[in-house]
Every structure is written in structure tokens, then in C-alpha cells.
CSV table of C-alpha atoms and ligand atoms in Angstrom, one decimal:
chain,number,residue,atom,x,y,z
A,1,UNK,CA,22.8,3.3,-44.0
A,2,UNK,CA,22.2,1.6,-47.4
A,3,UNK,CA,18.8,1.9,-49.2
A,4,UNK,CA,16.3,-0.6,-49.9
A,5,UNK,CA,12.6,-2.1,-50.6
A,6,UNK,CA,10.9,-3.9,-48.3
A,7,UNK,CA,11.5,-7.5,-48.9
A,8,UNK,CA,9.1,-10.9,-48.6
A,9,UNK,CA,9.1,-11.7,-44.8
A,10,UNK,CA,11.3,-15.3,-45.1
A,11,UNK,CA,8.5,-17.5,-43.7
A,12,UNK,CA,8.6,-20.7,-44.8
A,13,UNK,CA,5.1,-20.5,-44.8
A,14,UNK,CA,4.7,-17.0,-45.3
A,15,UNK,CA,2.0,-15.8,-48.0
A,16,UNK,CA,2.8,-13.9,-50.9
A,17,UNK,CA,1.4,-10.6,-51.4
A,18,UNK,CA,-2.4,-10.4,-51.8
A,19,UNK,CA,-1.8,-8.4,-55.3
A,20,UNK,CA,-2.2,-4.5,-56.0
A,21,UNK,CA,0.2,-2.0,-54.8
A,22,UNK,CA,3.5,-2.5,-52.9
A,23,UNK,CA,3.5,-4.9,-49.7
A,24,UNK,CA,2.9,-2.8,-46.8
A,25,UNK,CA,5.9,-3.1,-44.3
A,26,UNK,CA,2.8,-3.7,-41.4
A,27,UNK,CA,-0.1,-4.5,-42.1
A,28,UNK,CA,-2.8,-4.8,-39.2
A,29,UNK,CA,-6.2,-5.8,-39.9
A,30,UNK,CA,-9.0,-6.2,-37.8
A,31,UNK,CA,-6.7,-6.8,-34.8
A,32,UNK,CA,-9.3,-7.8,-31.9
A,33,UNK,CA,-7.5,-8.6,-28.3
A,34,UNK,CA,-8.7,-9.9,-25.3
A,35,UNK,CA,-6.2,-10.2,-22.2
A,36,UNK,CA,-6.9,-13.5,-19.7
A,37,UNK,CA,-8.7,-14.9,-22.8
A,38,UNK,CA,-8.3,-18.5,-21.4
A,39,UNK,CA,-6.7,-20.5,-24.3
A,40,UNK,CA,-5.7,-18.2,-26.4
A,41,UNK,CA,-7.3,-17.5,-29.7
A,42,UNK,CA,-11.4,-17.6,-30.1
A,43,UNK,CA,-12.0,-18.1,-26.7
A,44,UNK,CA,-13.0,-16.3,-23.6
A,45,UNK,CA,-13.7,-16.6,-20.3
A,46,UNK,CA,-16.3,-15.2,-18.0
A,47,UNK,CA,-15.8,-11.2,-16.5
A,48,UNK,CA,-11.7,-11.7,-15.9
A,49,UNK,CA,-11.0,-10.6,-19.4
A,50,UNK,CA,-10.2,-7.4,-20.7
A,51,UNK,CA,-10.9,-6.0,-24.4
A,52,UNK,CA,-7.8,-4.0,-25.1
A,53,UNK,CA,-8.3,-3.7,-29.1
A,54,UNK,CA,-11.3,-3.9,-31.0
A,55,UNK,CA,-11.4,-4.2,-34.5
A,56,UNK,CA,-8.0,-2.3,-35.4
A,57,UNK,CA,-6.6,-1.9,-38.9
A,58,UNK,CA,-4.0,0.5,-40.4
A,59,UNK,CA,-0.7,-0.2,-42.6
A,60,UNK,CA,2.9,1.0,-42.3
A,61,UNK,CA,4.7,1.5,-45.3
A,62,UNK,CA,8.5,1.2,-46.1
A,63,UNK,CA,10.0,5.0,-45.4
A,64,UNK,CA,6.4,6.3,-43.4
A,65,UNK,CA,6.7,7.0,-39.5
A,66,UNK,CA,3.2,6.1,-38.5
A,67,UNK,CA,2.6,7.9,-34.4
A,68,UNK,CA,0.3,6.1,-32.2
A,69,UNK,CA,-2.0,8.2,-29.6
A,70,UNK,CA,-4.2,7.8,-26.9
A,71,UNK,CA,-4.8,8.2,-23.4
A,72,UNK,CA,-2.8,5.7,-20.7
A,73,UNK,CA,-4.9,2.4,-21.3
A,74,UNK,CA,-6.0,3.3,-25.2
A,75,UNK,CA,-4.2,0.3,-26.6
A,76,UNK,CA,-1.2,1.4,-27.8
A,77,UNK,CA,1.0,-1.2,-26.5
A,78,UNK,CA,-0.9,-3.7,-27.0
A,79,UNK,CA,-0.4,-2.9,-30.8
A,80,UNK,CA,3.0,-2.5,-31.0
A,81,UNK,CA,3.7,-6.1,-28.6
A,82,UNK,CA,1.1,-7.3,-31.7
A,83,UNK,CA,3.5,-5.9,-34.4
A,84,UNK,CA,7.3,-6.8,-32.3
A,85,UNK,CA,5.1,-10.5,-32.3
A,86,UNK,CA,5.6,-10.8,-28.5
A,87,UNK,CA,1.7,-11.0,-28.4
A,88,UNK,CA,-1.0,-13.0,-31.0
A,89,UNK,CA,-4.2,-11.1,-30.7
A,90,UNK,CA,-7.5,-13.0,-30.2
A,91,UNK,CA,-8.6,-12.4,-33.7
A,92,UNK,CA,-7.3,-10.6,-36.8
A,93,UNK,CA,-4.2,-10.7,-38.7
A,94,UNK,CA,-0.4,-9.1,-38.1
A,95,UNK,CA,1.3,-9.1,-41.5
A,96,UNK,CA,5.3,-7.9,-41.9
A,97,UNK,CA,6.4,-7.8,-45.3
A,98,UNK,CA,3.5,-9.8,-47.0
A,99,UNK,CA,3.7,-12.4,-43.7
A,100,UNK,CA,0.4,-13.1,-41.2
A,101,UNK,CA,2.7,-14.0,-38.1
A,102,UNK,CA,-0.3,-14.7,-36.2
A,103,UNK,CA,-0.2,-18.3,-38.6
A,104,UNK,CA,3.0,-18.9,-37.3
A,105,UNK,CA,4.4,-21.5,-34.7
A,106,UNK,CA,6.4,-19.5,-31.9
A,107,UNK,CA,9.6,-20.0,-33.3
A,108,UNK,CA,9.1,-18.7,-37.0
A,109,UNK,CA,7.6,-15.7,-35.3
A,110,UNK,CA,10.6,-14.8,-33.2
A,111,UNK,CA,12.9,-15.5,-36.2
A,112,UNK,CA,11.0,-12.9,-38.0
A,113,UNK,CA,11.3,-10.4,-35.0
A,114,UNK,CA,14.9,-10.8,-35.2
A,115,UNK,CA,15.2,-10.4,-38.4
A,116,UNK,CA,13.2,-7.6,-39.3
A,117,UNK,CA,12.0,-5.5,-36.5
A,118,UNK,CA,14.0,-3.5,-33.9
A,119,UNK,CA,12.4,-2.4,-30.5
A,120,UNK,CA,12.8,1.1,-28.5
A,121,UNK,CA,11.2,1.2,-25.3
A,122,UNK,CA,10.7,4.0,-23.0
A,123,UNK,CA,13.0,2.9,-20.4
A,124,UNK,CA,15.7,1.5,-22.5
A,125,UNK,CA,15.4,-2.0,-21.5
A,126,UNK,CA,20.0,-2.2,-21.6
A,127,UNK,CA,21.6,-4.6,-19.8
A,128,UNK,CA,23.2,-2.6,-16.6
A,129,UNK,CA,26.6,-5.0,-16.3
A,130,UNK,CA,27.5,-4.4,-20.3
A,131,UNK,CA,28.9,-1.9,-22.0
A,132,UNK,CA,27.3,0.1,-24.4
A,133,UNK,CA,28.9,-1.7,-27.4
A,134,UNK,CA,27.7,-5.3,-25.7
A,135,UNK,CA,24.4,-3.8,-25.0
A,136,UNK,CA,24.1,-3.0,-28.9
A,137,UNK,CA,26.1,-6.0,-30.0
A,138,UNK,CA,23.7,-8.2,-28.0
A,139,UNK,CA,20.8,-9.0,-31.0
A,140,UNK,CA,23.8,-10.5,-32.9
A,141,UNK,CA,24.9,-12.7,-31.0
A,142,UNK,CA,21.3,-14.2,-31.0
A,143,UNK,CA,21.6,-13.9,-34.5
A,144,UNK,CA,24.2,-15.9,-34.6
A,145,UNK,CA,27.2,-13.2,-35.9
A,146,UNK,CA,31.1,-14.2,-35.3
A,147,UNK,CA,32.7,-11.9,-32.5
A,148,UNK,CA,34.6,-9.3,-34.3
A,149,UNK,CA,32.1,-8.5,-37.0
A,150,UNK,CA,29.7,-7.9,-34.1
A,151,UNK,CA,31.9,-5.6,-31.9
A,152,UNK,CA,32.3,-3.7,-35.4
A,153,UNK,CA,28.9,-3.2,-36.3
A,154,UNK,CA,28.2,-1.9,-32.7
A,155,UNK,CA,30.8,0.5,-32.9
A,156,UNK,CA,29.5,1.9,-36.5
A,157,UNK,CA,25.9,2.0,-35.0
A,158,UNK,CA,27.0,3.9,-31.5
A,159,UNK,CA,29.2,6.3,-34.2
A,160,UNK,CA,25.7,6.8,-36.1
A,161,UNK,CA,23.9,8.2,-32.6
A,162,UNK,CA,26.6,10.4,-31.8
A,163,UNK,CA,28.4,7.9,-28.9
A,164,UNK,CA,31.5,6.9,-30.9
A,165,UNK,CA,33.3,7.6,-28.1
A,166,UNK,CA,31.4,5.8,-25.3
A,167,UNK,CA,31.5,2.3,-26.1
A,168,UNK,CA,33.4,0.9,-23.3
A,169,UNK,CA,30.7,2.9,-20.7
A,170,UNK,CA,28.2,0.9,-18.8
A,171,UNK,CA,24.6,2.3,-18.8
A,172,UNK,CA,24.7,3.7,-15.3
A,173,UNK,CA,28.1,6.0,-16.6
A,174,UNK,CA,25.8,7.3,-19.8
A,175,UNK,CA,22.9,10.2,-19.2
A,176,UNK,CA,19.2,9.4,-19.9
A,177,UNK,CA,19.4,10.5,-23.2
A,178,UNK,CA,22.8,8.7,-24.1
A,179,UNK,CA,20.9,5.5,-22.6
A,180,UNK,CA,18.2,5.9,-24.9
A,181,UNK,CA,20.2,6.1,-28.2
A,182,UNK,CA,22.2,3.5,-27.0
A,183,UNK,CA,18.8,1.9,-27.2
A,184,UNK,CA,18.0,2.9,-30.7
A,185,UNK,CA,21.5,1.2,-31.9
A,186,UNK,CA,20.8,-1.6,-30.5
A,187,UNK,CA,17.5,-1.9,-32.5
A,188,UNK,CA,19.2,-0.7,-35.7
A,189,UNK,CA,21.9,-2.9,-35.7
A,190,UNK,CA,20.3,-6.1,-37.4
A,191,UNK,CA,19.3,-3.6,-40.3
A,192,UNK,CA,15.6,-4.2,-39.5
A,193,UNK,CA,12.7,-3.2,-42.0
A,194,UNK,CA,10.5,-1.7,-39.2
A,195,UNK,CA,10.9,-0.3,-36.0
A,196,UNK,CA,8.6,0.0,-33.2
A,197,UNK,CA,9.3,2.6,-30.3
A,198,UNK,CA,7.3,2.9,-26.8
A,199,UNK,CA,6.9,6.1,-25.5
A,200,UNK,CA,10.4,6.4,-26.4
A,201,UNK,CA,11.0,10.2,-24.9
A,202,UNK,CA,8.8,9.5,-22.2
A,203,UNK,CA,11.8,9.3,-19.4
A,204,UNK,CA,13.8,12.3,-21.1
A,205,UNK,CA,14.0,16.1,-20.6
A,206,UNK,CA,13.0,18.2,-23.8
A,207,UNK,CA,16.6,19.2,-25.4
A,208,UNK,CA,17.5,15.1,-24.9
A,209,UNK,CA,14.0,14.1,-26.0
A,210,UNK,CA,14.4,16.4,-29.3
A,211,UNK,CA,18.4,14.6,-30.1
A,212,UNK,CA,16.2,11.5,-30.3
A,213,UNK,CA,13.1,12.3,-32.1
A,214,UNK,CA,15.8,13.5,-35.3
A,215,UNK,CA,17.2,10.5,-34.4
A,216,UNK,CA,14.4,8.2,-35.4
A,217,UNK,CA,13.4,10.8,-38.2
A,218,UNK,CA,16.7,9.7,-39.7
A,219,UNK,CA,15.5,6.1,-39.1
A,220,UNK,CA,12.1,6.4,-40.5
A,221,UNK,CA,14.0,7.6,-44.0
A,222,UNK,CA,14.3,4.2,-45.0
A,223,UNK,CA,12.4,2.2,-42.8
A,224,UNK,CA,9.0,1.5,-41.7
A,225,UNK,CA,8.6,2.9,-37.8
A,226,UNK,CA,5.4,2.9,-34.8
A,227,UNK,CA,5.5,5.3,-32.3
A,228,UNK,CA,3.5,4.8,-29.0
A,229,UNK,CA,3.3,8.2,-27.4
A,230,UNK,CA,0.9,11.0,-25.5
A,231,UNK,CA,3.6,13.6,-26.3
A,232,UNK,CA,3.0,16.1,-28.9
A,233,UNK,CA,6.7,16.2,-29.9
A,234,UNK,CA,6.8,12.9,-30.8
A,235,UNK,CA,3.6,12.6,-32.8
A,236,UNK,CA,5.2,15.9,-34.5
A,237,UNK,CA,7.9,13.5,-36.4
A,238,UNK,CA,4.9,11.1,-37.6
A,239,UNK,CA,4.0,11.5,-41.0
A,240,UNK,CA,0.7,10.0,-40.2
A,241,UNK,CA,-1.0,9.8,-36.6
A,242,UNK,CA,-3.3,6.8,-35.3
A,243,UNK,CA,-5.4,7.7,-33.0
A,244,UNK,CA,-7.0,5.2,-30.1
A,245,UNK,CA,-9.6,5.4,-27.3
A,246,UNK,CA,-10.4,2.2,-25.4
A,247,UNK,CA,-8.8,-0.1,-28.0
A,248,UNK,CA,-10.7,1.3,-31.0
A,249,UNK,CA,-8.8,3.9,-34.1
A,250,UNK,CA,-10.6,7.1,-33.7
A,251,UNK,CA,-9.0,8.6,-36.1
A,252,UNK,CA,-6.2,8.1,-38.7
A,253,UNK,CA,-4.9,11.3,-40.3
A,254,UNK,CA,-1.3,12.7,-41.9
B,301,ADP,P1,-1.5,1.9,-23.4
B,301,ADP,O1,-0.1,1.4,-23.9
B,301,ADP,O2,-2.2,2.8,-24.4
B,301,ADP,O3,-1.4,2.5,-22.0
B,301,ADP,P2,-2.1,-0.9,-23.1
B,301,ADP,O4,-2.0,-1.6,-24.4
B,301,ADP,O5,-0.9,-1.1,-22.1
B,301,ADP,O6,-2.4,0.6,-23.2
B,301,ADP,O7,-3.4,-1.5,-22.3
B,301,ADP,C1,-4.7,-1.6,-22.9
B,301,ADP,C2,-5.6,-2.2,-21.9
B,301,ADP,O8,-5.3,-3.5,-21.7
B,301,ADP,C3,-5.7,-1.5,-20.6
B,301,ADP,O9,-7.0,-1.6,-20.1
B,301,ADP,C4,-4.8,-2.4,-19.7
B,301,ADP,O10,-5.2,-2.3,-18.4
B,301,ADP,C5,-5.0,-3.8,-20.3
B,301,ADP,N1,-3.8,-4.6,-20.2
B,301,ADP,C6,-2.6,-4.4,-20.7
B,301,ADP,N2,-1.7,-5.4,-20.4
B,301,ADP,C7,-2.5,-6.3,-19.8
B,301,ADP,C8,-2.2,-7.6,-19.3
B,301,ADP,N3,-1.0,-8.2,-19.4
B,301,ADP,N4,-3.2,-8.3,-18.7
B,301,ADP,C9,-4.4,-7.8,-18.6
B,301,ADP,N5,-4.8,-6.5,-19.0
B,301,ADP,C10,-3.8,-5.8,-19.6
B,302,MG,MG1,1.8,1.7,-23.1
């Protein structure tokens, strides 16, 4: 995988770095959310909501693999669909590479998923009727990538976790653990800056679990990666650990 330095986020609106010391790859700060908030930001309504974050703030660097604990309920979700940009908290600010995506319309937002985040979750999320190369070929052609080159790139990427040689397999022919680095290619394989992982051993026995926790230490060499998970083996890869009880950071230690 080549080497690199996190780059400025290409908003067209995006702000430049606030000044002193490298731009954080994520950068959450006072992330507040409220689910069945009616109307989205600043508002809320009545006893129907729920407080899922309060007042969250930590950063990610380029190269760091940050693990995020808590109990079933603590959060952690809710902070990585805040980082992927899937969700726009009630209050407080999600910045990737330098870039608050919470100021952005929808469809900057997404472009800057697409570009620079890749997403593992626990259970693999692959499409059941493609292969494993389609599966991981499947965030290029969204990206808008010719054919050939895709089909090429998914083939180097299944090579890199180990499944060179089951590419024309459909998910229900791979084990649980094949399924999940299928997973993992498939968020590598638009070289993103950051990627974010959801309990991502959760459904897989230890020896399997282990083949993808070196996996994403490989990954978090060069790249900034958030890891949900209860499971001490996982948090063992982290270089740092977050931890959060009913939406609040307890602790935040390395
Ligand atoms: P974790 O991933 O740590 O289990 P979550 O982020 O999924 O925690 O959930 C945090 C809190 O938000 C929980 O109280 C959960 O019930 C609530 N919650 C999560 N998703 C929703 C939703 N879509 N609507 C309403 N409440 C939700
Ligand atoms: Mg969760």
C-alpha cells in the first residue's frame, strides 16, 4: 500500500486547518445527539427523544487506531454513523481532514464518505448474489471507475487479505471470517484516509477474529481507523481506547 499524509478533505467549502499541529484525520468536538429530535439540528421535541451523545470530543490521527468501548447502548455507533457522515448530530462538529461535514449539504457529505472513509461492520453488510470481487469492486463503480481497472483493483485488495484465490465465490460459499475480510477489502479499496469498523469480530470465533484484528493493524499503519467494540481483543490493537457510558467519554487513555 503506498504511504501518505493526510490530505485537505476536497470540500468545496471545506475550511482550512484552524492552525498548530498537523490536521487531525477526525476530529470530533462537542458531538451532542438527540435521536427523534424533530427537525433535525437545535431542536427537540417533548419525552420521544433520546440523548445518545453528550458532549463528545476526541481526534484521530493519520497512522493511530483509536478503540471505542462501552456497554450495548453507550454510544458507540452513534459516533462512528457521526464520523462515516450517515448521521449529523444535534450539535457539535465532525471534521475529516480539516472539513466540518456537519456544514455540508447531503451530497458533499457523501462525496466525502466516498472518498475518504471505508466502513467494516460487524455483519459484513456484502451483497449475497455477487462475488467476492463485485462485492469489493462495488465502491468503484459509485466512484465512477472504468470496468477493468475496477475488477483489478479488487483482485489486488482480495490478494492483500489472503483470498486471492476466492474471487469468483459468492458470500454464502466463503466462512465467517473470509466474509469479513472480504469486508475489509471492500472498504480499503478507494484507498481511504480513515476507516471506521463496528464491532467488527463480533460474529467471529477467536483464531478467525485474531486473522482480522492483524488485518486492520496492517490497516491502521497508514491510516486513521475507529473501532466500536466490548471485546478486549480488539481494544488490544488500539493504540488509544475511548471509553463511553450513556453517551458521555469516561475515559480516553493509550
Ligand atoms: P452502542 O453502539 O454503544 O450499542 P448506539 O449508538 O447504537 O449504542 O445507541 C446509543 C443510544 O441511542 C441507545 O440508547 C439507543 O437505544 C439509542 N438509539 C440508537 N439508534 C437509535 C435510533 N435510530 N432511534 C432512536 N434511538 C436510537
Ligand atoms: Mg453498536
Amino acid at each position: 500500500m503506498n504511504h501518505r499524509t493526510p490530505q485537505q478533505a476536497t470540500a468545496s467549502d471545506g475550511r482550512a486547518n484552524d492552525g498548530g499541529g498537523p490536521t487531525a484525520a477526525v476530529r470530533l468536538e462537542g458531538i451532542t445527539h438527540e435521536y427523534g429530535a424533530s427537525g433535525g439540528r437545535g431542536r427537540s421535541s417533548g419525552d420521544r427523544t433520546v440523548t445518545a451523545l453528550q458532549d463528545v470530543s476526541f481526534d484521530i490521527q493519520a497512522g493511530d487506531i483509536v478503540g471505542l468501548e462501552g456497554p450495548s447502548g453507550s454510544g458507540k455507533s452513534t459516533i462512528l454513523h457521526a464520523v462515516t457522515g450517515l448521521l449529523v448530530p444535534t450539535a457539535g462538529t465532525v471534521e475529516l481532514l480539516g472539513t466540518d461535514l456537519t456544514e455540508l449539504s447531503d451530497r458533499k457529505r457523501t462525496r466525502i464518505r466516498r472518498r475518504h472513509v471505508g466502513i467494516v461492520f460487524q455483519r459484513f453488510h456484502l451483497l449475497p448474489s455477487l462475488s467476492a470481487r463485485a462485492n469489493v469492486a462495488l465502491p468503484l463503480v459509485q466512484a465512477g471507475i472504468p470496468r477493468s481497472t475496477r475488477r483489478e483493483r479488487a483482485e489486488t485488495l482480495l490478494e492483500q487479505v489472503g483470498l486471492g484465490d476466492r474471487s469468483t465465490h459468492l458470500p454464502g460459499e466463503l466462512s465467517g471470517g473470509e466474509r469479513q475480510r472480504v469486508a475489509i477489502a471492500r472498504a480499503l479499496v478507494t484507498d481511504p484516509d480513515i476507516i471506521v469498523a463496528d464491532e467488527p469480530t463480533g460474529e467471529l470465533d477467536t483464531a478467525t477474529g485474531d486473522d482480522v484484528l492483524d488485518l486492520l493493524t496492517d490497516i491502521g499503519r497508514e491510516r486513521a481507523v475507529l473501532v466500536a467494540s466490548h471485546d478486549d481483543a480488539t481494544l488490544s490493537v488500539a493504540d488509544r481506547v475511548v471509553t463511553l457510558r450513556d453517551g458521555r467519554v469516561v475515559s480516553n487513555a493509550g
